[in-house]
Every structure is written in C-alpha cells, then in structure tokens.
Coordinates of C-alpha atoms and ligand atoms in Angstrom, one line a residue:
M1 CA 0.1 -0.2 -0.1
S2 CA 1.2 3.3 -1.0
D3 CA 2.3 6.0 2.0
V4 CA -0.9 8.3 0.1
Q5 CA -3.2 5.3 0.5
E6 CA -2.3 4.5 4.2
D7 CA -2.5 8.5 5.1
R8 CA -6.4 8.0 4.3
L9 CA -7.1 4.5 5.3
L10 CA -8.9 5.4 8.2
S11 CA -10.2 9.1 7.1
G12 CA -13.9 9.8 8.2
R13 CA -13.7 6.6 10.7
T14 CA -13.6 6.7 14.6
V15 CA -11.7 4.3 16.4
L16 CA -11.2 4.2 20.3
V17 CA -7.8 3.0 22.0
A18 CA -8.7 2.2 25.6
G19 CA -5.4 2.4 27.4
A20 CA -3.8 5.0 25.2
S21 CA -1.8 6.6 27.9
G22 CA 0.4 3.3 28.1
G23 CA 3.4 2.4 26.0
I24 CA 1.3 0.8 23.1
G25 CA -1.4 2.9 23.3
E26 CA 0.5 5.9 22.7
G27 CA 2.1 4.6 19.6
T28 CA -1.1 3.1 18.3
T29 CA -2.6 6.4 18.8
L30 CA 0.0 8.1 16.6
A31 CA -0.2 5.4 14.2
L32 CA -4.0 5.7 13.7
L33 CA -3.9 9.4 13.6
R34 CA -1.2 9.0 10.7
Q35 CA -3.7 6.8 8.7
G36 CA -6.4 9.8 9.3
A37 CA -8.6 8.6 12.2
T38 CA -10.5 10.3 14.5
V39 CA -9.3 8.9 17.8
V40 CA -10.9 8.7 21.1
A41 CA -8.3 7.7 23.4
T42 CA -9.3 6.7 27.1
G43 CA -7.3 6.5 30.4
R44 CA -7.7 6.8 33.8
S45 CA -5.7 9.8 34.4
E46 CA -5.9 13.3 33.3
E47 CA -2.0 13.6 33.5
R48 CA -1.5 10.6 31.4
L49 CA -3.5 11.8 28.6
A50 CA -2.0 15.2 28.5
G51 CA 1.2 13.3 28.0
L52 CA 0.1 11.4 25.2
A53 CA -1.6 14.5 23.3
D54 CA 1.7 16.3 23.7
Y55 CA 3.6 13.1 22.2
V56 CA 0.9 13.0 19.2
K57 CA 0.6 16.6 18.6
E58 CA 2.4 16.7 15.3
A59 CA 0.7 13.5 14.2
G60 CA -0.9 13.3 10.5
S61 CA -4.4 14.5 9.4
G62 CA -6.3 12.5 12.4
T63 CA -7.8 14.1 14.9
L64 CA -7.3 13.1 18.8
I65 CA -9.8 13.5 21.5
T66 CA -8.9 12.4 25.0
R67 CA -11.5 11.2 27.4
I68 CA -11.2 10.0 31.1
V69 CA -12.9 6.6 31.1
N70 CA -12.2 3.4 32.8
V71 CA -12.7 0.9 30.5
G72 CA -12.4 -1.8 33.0
D73 CA -15.2 -0.5 35.1
A74 CA -17.8 -3.1 36.1
D75 CA -20.3 -0.5 35.3
S76 CA -20.8 -1.2 31.7
E77 CA -23.8 1.2 31.2
K78 CA -21.3 4.2 32.7
V79 CA -18.9 3.3 30.4
R80 CA -21.1 3.3 27.4
A81 CA -23.2 6.4 28.5
Q82 CA -19.3 8.3 28.5
L83 CA -18.6 7.2 25.2
S84 CA -21.8 7.5 23.5
P85 CA -21.2 10.7 22.2
Y86 CA -19.1 9.7 19.7
G87 CA -21.6 7.4 18.2
A88 CA -21.0 3.7 16.5
L89 CA -17.2 3.4 16.7
D90 CA -15.8 1.9 13.7
G91 CA -13.0 0.5 15.5
A92 CA -11.4 -0.1 19.2
V93 CA -8.3 -1.2 20.2
V94 CA -8.1 -2.7 23.8
S95 CA -4.4 -2.2 25.0
I96 CA -4.9 -2.2 28.6
G97 CA -3.0 -4.1 31.2
D98 CA -1.0 -4.7 34.2
W99 CA 2.2 -6.8 34.7
G100 CA 2.0 -6.7 38.4
S101 CA 5.2 -6.7 40.3
P102 CA 8.4 -6.7 38.4
E103 CA 9.8 -9.4 41.2
R104 CA 9.5 -12.8 39.8
T105 CA 8.0 -15.3 41.8
G106 CA 7.3 -18.9 41.3
I107 CA 4.1 -20.2 41.0
L108 CA 4.4 -22.2 44.6
D109 CA 5.5 -18.7 46.2
I110 CA 2.6 -16.7 45.1
S111 CA 0.3 -15.5 47.7
D112 CA -3.8 -15.2 47.5
R113 CA -3.2 -11.7 47.5
E114 CA -1.0 -11.7 44.4
W115 CA -3.4 -13.8 42.4
E116 CA -6.4 -11.7 43.3
E117 CA -4.9 -8.6 42.2
M118 CA -3.5 -9.8 39.0
I119 CA -7.1 -11.6 37.9
A120 CA -8.6 -8.0 38.9
S121 CA -6.2 -5.8 37.1
N122 CA -5.4 -8.2 33.9
L123 CA -8.6 -10.4 33.6
T124 CA -11.5 -9.0 34.9
S125 CA -10.8 -5.5 33.8
H126 CA -10.4 -7.1 30.1
F127 CA -13.8 -8.9 30.6
H128 CA -15.7 -5.5 31.4
A129 CA -14.0 -3.5 28.8
L130 CA -15.2 -6.3 25.9
R131 CA -18.6 -6.4 28.0
A132 CA -18.6 -2.3 27.3
L133 CA -17.1 -1.6 24.3
T134 CA -18.5 -4.3 22.0
P135 CA -21.9 -3.1 21.7
L136 CA -20.2 0.7 20.8
L137 CA -19.2 -0.6 17.4
S138 CA -20.8 -0.5 14.1
R139 CA -21.8 -3.7 12.9
E140 CA -19.0 -3.5 10.1
G141 CA -16.5 -2.3 13.1
A142 CA -13.8 -4.0 14.3
L143 CA -12.3 -4.7 18.0
V144 CA -8.8 -5.7 18.1
H145 CA -7.5 -7.1 21.4
L146 CA -3.7 -7.8 22.5
S147 CA -2.6 -10.4 24.4
G148 CA 1.1 -11.4 25.2
F149 CA 2.7 -14.8 23.9
S150 CA 2.7 -16.2 27.3
A151 CA -1.0 -17.1 26.7
D152 CA 0.6 -19.7 24.5
I153 CA 3.7 -20.9 26.1
P154 CA 5.3 -21.5 29.6
Y155 CA 6.1 -18.2 31.5
P156 CA 8.4 -19.5 34.5
F157 CA 8.3 -17.1 37.2
A158 CA 5.7 -14.8 35.6
A159 CA 3.0 -17.5 35.6
L160 CA 0.3 -15.0 36.4
V161 CA 1.0 -13.1 33.5
G162 CA 0.6 -16.2 31.5
A163 CA -2.7 -17.3 33.0
T164 CA -4.4 -14.2 32.8
N165 CA -3.1 -14.0 29.1
A166 CA -4.6 -17.6 28.0
A167 CA -7.8 -16.5 29.6
K168 CA -7.8 -13.3 28.0
K169 CA -7.0 -15.2 24.5
S170 CA -9.8 -17.8 25.6
L171 CA -12.4 -14.8 26.1
V172 CA -11.5 -12.7 22.8
R173 CA -11.6 -16.1 20.9
S174 CA -15.1 -17.3 22.3
L175 CA -16.5 -13.9 21.9
D176 CA -15.6 -13.8 18.3
A177 CA -17.3 -17.3 17.9
E178 CA -20.5 -16.0 19.8
L179 CA -20.9 -13.2 17.3
N180 CA -20.5 -15.5 14.9
G181 CA -20.3 -12.6 12.0
A182 CA -23.6 -11.1 13.2
G183 CA -21.5 -8.3 15.2
P184 CA -18.3 -6.4 14.6
R185 CA -15.1 -8.3 13.5
V186 CA -13.2 -9.4 16.6
Y187 CA -9.5 -10.1 16.4
E188 CA -7.2 -11.2 19.4
L189 CA -3.3 -10.5 18.3
I190 CA -0.8 -12.3 20.4
I191 CA 2.3 -10.1 20.6
G192 CA 5.7 -10.7 21.8
P193 CA 8.2 -7.9 23.3
I194 CA 7.1 -4.6 21.9
R195 CA 9.6 -1.6 21.4
T196 CA 7.7 1.3 23.6
R197 CA 8.9 4.2 25.0
P198 CA 8.5 3.4 28.8
R199 CA 10.2 0.1 28.1
A200 CA 13.1 1.6 26.3
A201 CA 13.4 3.7 29.3
I202 CA 14.0 1.0 31.3
G203 CA 16.7 -0.3 28.7
A204 CA 14.4 -3.2 27.3
D205 CA 14.9 -2.1 23.5
N206 CA 15.8 -4.0 21.0
P207 CA 15.7 -3.7 17.0
G208 CA 14.2 -7.1 15.8
W209 CA 11.0 -6.4 18.0
L210 CA 8.2 -4.9 16.4
S211 CA 7.2 -1.5 17.4
A212 CA 3.9 0.0 19.1
E213 CA 3.5 1.9 16.0
D214 CA 3.9 -1.1 13.7
L215 CA 1.6 -3.0 16.0
G216 CA -1.2 0.5 15.6
R217 CA -0.8 0.4 11.7
H218 CA -1.4 -3.3 11.5
A219 CA -4.6 -2.4 14.0
G220 CA -5.8 0.1 11.4
R221 CA -5.4 -2.1 8.5
L222 CA -7.4 -4.4 10.6
I223 CA -10.4 -2.2 11.0
A224 CA -10.4 -0.5 7.8
R225 CA -10.5 -4.4 6.5
S226 CA -7.5 -4.1 4.5
G227 CA -4.6 -6.3 3.7
P228 CA -4.3 -10.0 4.0
Y229 CA -4.8 -10.5 7.8
A230 CA -8.4 -8.9 7.7
D231 CA -10.3 -12.1 7.9
A232 CA -7.7 -13.9 10.4
P233 CA -9.5 -13.3 14.0
L234 CA -6.3 -14.9 15.5
Q235 CA -2.6 -13.5 14.8
Y236 CA 0.8 -13.8 16.1
L237 CA 2.8 -10.9 16.1
I238 CA 6.0 -12.2 17.6
T239 CA 9.0 -10.5 16.2
R240 CA 10.0 -8.2 13.3
A241 CA 11.6 -11.7 11.6
H242 CA 8.6 -13.5 12.5
G243 CA 5.8 -11.2 10.8
V244 CA 2.5 -11.5 11.3
R245 CA 1.3 -15.5 11.2
T246 CA -2.0 -16.9 12.1
T247 CA -0.2 -20.0 13.9
P248 CA 2.4 -19.9 16.7
P249 CA 5.7 -19.5 15.3
Q250 CA 7.7 -22.4 16.7
Ligands
NAP301 N1 4.7 -3.6 25.9 C1 4.8 -5.4 25.8 O1 6.2 -5.4 25.3 C2 4.1 -6.3 25.8 C3 4.2 -7.4 25.3 C4 3.1 -8.3 25.6 C5 1.9 -8.2 26.0 N2 1.8 -6.9 26.3 C6 0.0 -6.4 27.0 O2 -0.4 -5.0 26.1 C7 -1.0 -4.3 26.9 C8 -0.4 -3.0 27.1 O3 1.0 -2.9 27.2 P1 1.8 -1.9 27.5 O4 3.3 -2.1 27.4 O5 1.4 -0.6 26.6 O6 1.5 -1.5 29.0 P2 1.7 0.0 29.7 O7 2.3 0.8 29.4 O8 1.5 -0.5 31.3 O9 0.2 0.5 29.5 C9 -1.2 -0.1 30.0 C10 -2.4 0.6 29.9 O10 -3.4 0.1 30.3 C11 -4.2 1.0 31.3 N3 -4.6 0.2 32.7 C12 -3.8 -0.7 33.4 N4 -4.4 -1.3 34.1 C13 -6.1 -1.3 33.9 C14 -7.5 -1.3 34.3 N5 -7.4 -2.4 35.2 N6 -8.3 -0.8 33.7 C15 -8.0 0.1 32.6 N7 -7.0 0.3 32.4 C16 -5.7 -0.6 32.7 C17 -3.0 1.9 32.3 O11 -3.8 3.3 31.6 P3 -4.0 4.4 32.9 O12 -3.5 3.9 34.2 O13 -3.4 5.8 32.4 O14 -5.4 4.5 32.9 C18 -2.0 1.9 31.1 O15 -1.6 3.0 30.4 C19 -0.8 -4.7 28.5 O16 -2.0 -5.8 28.3 C20 0.5 -5.7 28.4 O17 0.6 -6.9 29.4 C21 2.4 -5.8 26.2

C-alpha cells in the first residue's frame, strides 16, 4: 500500500484506543492518527492523557479526542454512556493491562493476594472492557485485543501474567465465535515484546522487536478491513522476523 493510501486509510472513521496512555497505546494512537482516524483515546489519568496529547501533537491528518474513562469499570452502562457522544465506533483497540510486580515469583510462592490482584487488573478489567465496548461498535466495525505470547507458552516465574493472557485469549476467541459474523469483527493479536517508550526508558529495547506504531498500523489495517490478514481472527505478531502469522511460530 502506498503512503498516500495509508494516510487516508481511516479518514472519516472513529477508533477508540483503550489504554492510550500506555506504551503500546500511545504508539497505536500515533499510527491511527497518521492513518487519518478520529481517535478517542481513553485512560484513567488526566495527566497521562495530557502527556499522550503532547506526544502525538504533530501526527498526521487525524483528530485526537482524549477522554477519562475507565473501560475496566464493572459498570458497563456508565462506560457506554461516557462514550456515547462518539456514535457507533468503527474500531476499538484494547491495550490495557498490568504486569503486576516486576519481581519474579514461582507459582508455589504466589500469595492469594497477588493472585486476586492480577486476576482483577489483568483479566476482570478486560472482561469488563469487552462487555462495555463491543456494543459500541458498528456492525461493520472491528475490535482489536492484545494478549502476550505467554497465552500460548510457559512463562516461568511470571505464571500469573501467563495465566491471565491465556484466559484473555480464550475470552476474545469465544466472543468472536459467539458473534459468529453477526456483530463487529473481533481480532485477538498475540504479541511478543514490543518496542515502546516506557520499555526503552528502562533499557528494554531491541530493533528485532515490532514497535508500538507497527502494531497500531496493523490494527488500523484490520479495522479498515484491508490487507491479507483482515479475515484472520487470531494472529501472532511475535518479532519483526516472524512477521504476521495465524499460527504460533515455533
Ligand atoms: N509492551 C510489551 O512488550 C507487551 C508485550 C506483551 C503483552 N503486552 C500487553 O499489552 C498491553 C499494553 O501494554 P503496554 O506495554 O502498553 O503497557 P502499559 O504501558 O503499562 O500501558 C497499559 C495501560 O493500560 C491502562 N490500564 C492498566 N490497568 C488497567 C485497568 N485495570 N483498567 C483500565 N486500564 C488499565 C493504563 O492506563 P491508565 O493507568 O493511564 O488508565 C496503562 O496506560 C498490556 O496488557 C500488556 O500486558 C505488552
């Protein structure tokens, strides 16, 4: 696709980015603005959303709207009411999540409290987000959800993250099956380590990884139903060398 086409890919379309203040969220927001979208960027912190607005201020032809909304709130009616001014959405990218403590703990040493906190922040919040956001999408629209590769492979000493990723993947795949073509398209993207500004700031960076903007561009193409992966509800984006796959790379 030429740059000119890519610039206009999402012109006239409205896409919500949940977790837009995060590392992947801000890169995704930037990419979608460069594709011409009106982006409704949500997060829970006014300060972090202001930082996002500053980061993307030179971006492309799109329009940024920031809105404090906790898409992980249990009150789905409230979330929908907060987002109703933007009409039927053409797309939503769900990029929320929390890795918990950076300390590595073996399964046998995980406390009940750590378990409950991770389930709440990294699984229940996603269930709430799916429940609140899916009805806001137009029938022709698309929801793009992200889960880490530990959904598929063992993740020693970070098993809680892995377990929630596997459960999120299952939820999203089941949602797609339940809608069965009668609702918005639903994509589950299983991702490897992603180049983001927060990760680079702590020295976690690698040119072989896909960037948050790469991911956002890809999500934009799926929302526009453009490119070779538009009809693939499950996709793996693990490293730049692996490219996009519909089965897990070995
Ligand atoms: N970066 C990677 O390499 C990588 C790799 C594999 C998987 N992932 C997954 O991709 C997602 C995004 O990653 P990231 O690197 O962008 O993370 P991040 O920088 O920590 O951003 C996540 C965003 O999610 C929001 N959030 C966190 N918990 C939430 C909750 N309970 N309810 C609503 N919003 C919540 C936060 O926004 P506010 O606090 O501002 O509301 C935060 O900005 C996460 O699920 C992560 O596990 C990332």
